[in-house]
């Protein structure tokens, strides 16, 4: 056999080797991640459920999915171990800005000059704003004379007979 005939088989075997190697590497990383779980860690299962780890055993994990809800999962069913910030952001909707722990600046400057009592009173005194679309038929046209507007508004009355036959 010539080398040219064996080349496709060699390439195919090499591709299979590379694919299995990357799959084994990912599987090993997942095993390490599951072994690093500790009670109190936030996790996501492969089914997409978020919970807090309560107890870690050799092959199983006891998680707290909510008040009074404890579930027992196989370790293989844990899809990801989340950081505290990521877990709180997803489950509780808590955004934590690591750059600045200072007070947040409000969107408008009016709350900077008012006290809490005056801001509450000002909100109660505001008149309701009508955001509805105004009907142009209700308002008289400013450009047209009053006589023309009046004749356009009145419909013509007929007996039901049509002149065109």
C-alpha positions as a printed NumPy array, in Angstrom:
array([[  0.   ,   0.   ,   0.   ],
       [  1.172,   3.445,  -0.763],
       [  1.352,   6.329,   1.687],
       [ -1.214,   8.272,  -0.353],
       [ -3.829,   5.57 ,   0.257],
       [ -3.214,   5.559,   4.011],
       [ -3.298,   9.37 ,   4.38 ],
       [ -7.119,   9.699,   4.676],
       [ -7.183,   7.   ,   7.37 ],
       [ -4.381,   8.703,   9.293],
       [ -6.18 ,  12.066,   9.15 ],
       [ -9.447,  10.468,  10.299],
       [ -7.772,   8.721,  13.242],
       [ -6.009,  11.976,  14.204],
       [ -9.295,  13.92 ,  14.124],
       [-10.987,  11.278,  16.305],
       [ -8.096,  11.46 ,  18.77 ],
       [ -8.365,  15.273,  19.029],
       [-12.133,  15.163,  19.524],
       [-11.977,  12.564,  22.279],
       [ -9.147,  14.447,  23.963],
       [-11.151,  17.701,  24.129],
       [-14.225,  15.824,  25.389],
       [-12.185,  14.161,  28.123],
       [-10.726,  17.53 ,  29.101],
       [-14.219,  19.063,  29.439],
       [-15.415,  16.064,  31.41 ],
       [-12.442,  16.331,  33.781],
       [-13.139,  20.049,  34.333],
       [-16.782,  19.252,  35.166],
       [-15.689,  16.609,  37.699],
       [-13.295,  19.097,  39.338],
       [-16.039,  21.742,  39.48 ],
       [-18.444,  19.291,  41.144],
       [-15.781,  18.24 ,  43.653],
       [-15.208,  21.874,  44.663],
       [-18.87 ,  22.314,  45.705],
       [-19.327,  23.321,  49.323],
       [-22.427,  23.886,  51.429],
       [-23.733,  27.387,  50.758],
       [-22.68 ,  27.452,  47.102],
       [-25.234,  28.399,  44.489],
       [-25.669,  25.833,  41.723],
       [-27.593,  25.338,  38.48 ],
       [-28.716,  21.83 ,  37.636],
       [-28.611,  20.417,  34.122],
       [-32.4  ,  20.886,  34.112],
       [-32.004,  24.635,  34.706],
       [-33.052,  24.802,  38.369],
       [-31.153,  27.168,  40.675],
       [-30.589,  26.126,  44.275],
       [-28.203,  26.413,  47.212],
       [-26.065,  23.434,  48.237],
       [-26.927,  22.218,  51.703],
       [-24.897,  19.002,  51.921],
       [-22.366,  17.27 ,  49.657],
       [-21.926,  13.488,  49.779],
       [-19.772,  11.189,  47.668],
       [-22.259,  10.704,  44.822],
       [-25.181,  12.941,  45.822],
       [-25.891,  16.568,  46.644],
       [-28.669,  17.844,  48.913],
       [-29.843,  21.256,  47.711],
       [-32.251,  23.828,  49.127],
       [-34.513,  24.994,  46.293],
       [-36.688,  27.265,  48.425],
       [-38.212,  27.628,  51.868],
       [-38.848,  24.1  ,  53.097],
       [-37.893,  22.454,  49.779],
       [-34.875,  20.159,  49.954],
       [-33.996,  18.009,  46.96 ],
       [-31.483,  15.206,  46.555],
       [-29.584,  15.173,  43.246],
       [-26.832,  13.018,  41.805],
       [-23.562,  14.941,  41.547],
       [-23.598,  14.448,  37.78 ],
       [-26.807,  16.473,  37.537],
       [-25.106,  19.694,  38.695],
       [-24.438,  21.736,  35.562],
       [-22.587,  24.699,  37.077],
       [-21.377,  26.026,  40.405],
       [-22.084,  29.764,  40.469],
       [-20.295,  32.575,  42.246],
       [-22.224,  34.383,  44.98 ],
       [-22.689,  37.513,  42.858],
       [-23.881,  35.541,  39.844],
       [-26.307,  33.458,  41.95 ],
       [-27.77 ,  36.553,  43.655],
       [-28.116,  38.348,  40.314],
       [-29.995,  35.444,  38.712],
       [-32.131,  34.206,  41.603],
       [-32.783,  37.34 ,  43.648],
       [-32.299,  39.988,  40.972],
       [-29.611,  41.714,  43.036],
       [-27.146,  43.714,  40.974],
       [-23.887,  44.349,  42.793],
       [-21.463,  46.881,  41.36 ],
       [-17.949,  45.939,  42.387],
       [-16.48 ,  49.197,  41.054],
       [-18.276,  51.543,  43.403],
       [-20.042,  51.006,  46.696],
       [-21.003,  54.712,  46.852],
       [-24.584,  55.962,  46.716],
       [-26.183,  55.811,  43.327],
       [-26.965,  59.049,  41.517],
       [-30.701,  59.428,  40.793],
       [-31.986,  59.874,  37.246],
       [-33.39 ,  63.35 ,  37.9  ],
       [-31.957,  66.18 ,  39.976],
       [-35.252,  67.077,  41.697],
       [-34.766,  64.449,  44.374],
       [-31.404,  65.988,  45.291],
       [-32.966,  69.286,  46.405],
       [-36.173,  68.024,  48.053],
       [-36.531,  66.355,  51.405],
       [-38.378,  63.075,  51.682],
       [-41.549,  64.764,  53.016],
       [-41.708,  67.425,  50.32 ],
       [-41.112,  64.842,  47.578],
       [-44.081,  62.809,  48.798],
       [-46.302,  65.913,  48.941],
       [-45.248,  67.074,  45.476],
       [-46.182,  63.722,  43.958],
       [-49.686,  63.922,  45.451],
       [-50.319,  67.495,  44.175],
       [-49.453,  66.783,  40.542],
       [-52.412,  66.92 ,  38.172],
       [-53.145,  63.929,  35.999],
       [-51.731,  64.276,  32.527],
       [-53.956,  63.208,  29.63 ],
       [-51.781,  61.203,  27.272],
       [-54.647,  60.206,  24.997],
       [-54.821,  61.19 ,  21.352],
       [-57.016,  64.21 ,  20.702],
       [-59.746,  63.791,  18.111],
       [-59.429,  66.399,  15.335],
       [-63.17 ,  66.252,  14.582],
       [-63.974,  67.659,  18.05 ],
       [-61.894,  70.782,  17.514],
       [-62.873,  73.429,  14.922],
       [-60.278,  74.06 ,  12.259],
       [-58.468,  77.395,  12.709],
       [-57.725,  77.891,   9.001],
       [-61.26 ,  77.373,   7.647],
       [-63.966,  80.064,   8.08 ],
       [-66.731,  79.231,  10.517],
       [-69.389,  78.949,   7.793],
       [-67.462,  76.359,   5.779],
       [-66.704,  74.244,   8.793],
       [-70.37 ,  74.211,   9.714],
       [-71.543,  73.001,   6.314],
       [-68.907,  70.27 ,   6.182],
       [-69.948,  68.885,   9.526],
       [-73.658,  68.562,   8.678],
       [-74.463,  65.472,   6.628],
       [-76.736,  65.874,   3.605],
       [-80.158,  64.283,   3.975],
       [-81.661,  62.332,   1.089],
       [-84.837,  60.375,   0.544],
       [-82.905,  57.356,  -0.5  ],
       [-83.449,  57.997,  -4.214],
       [-80.39 ,  58.306,  -6.29 ],
       [-80.189,  60.815,  -9.109],
       [-77.796,  58.683, -11.164],
       [-79.654,  55.89 , -12.951]])
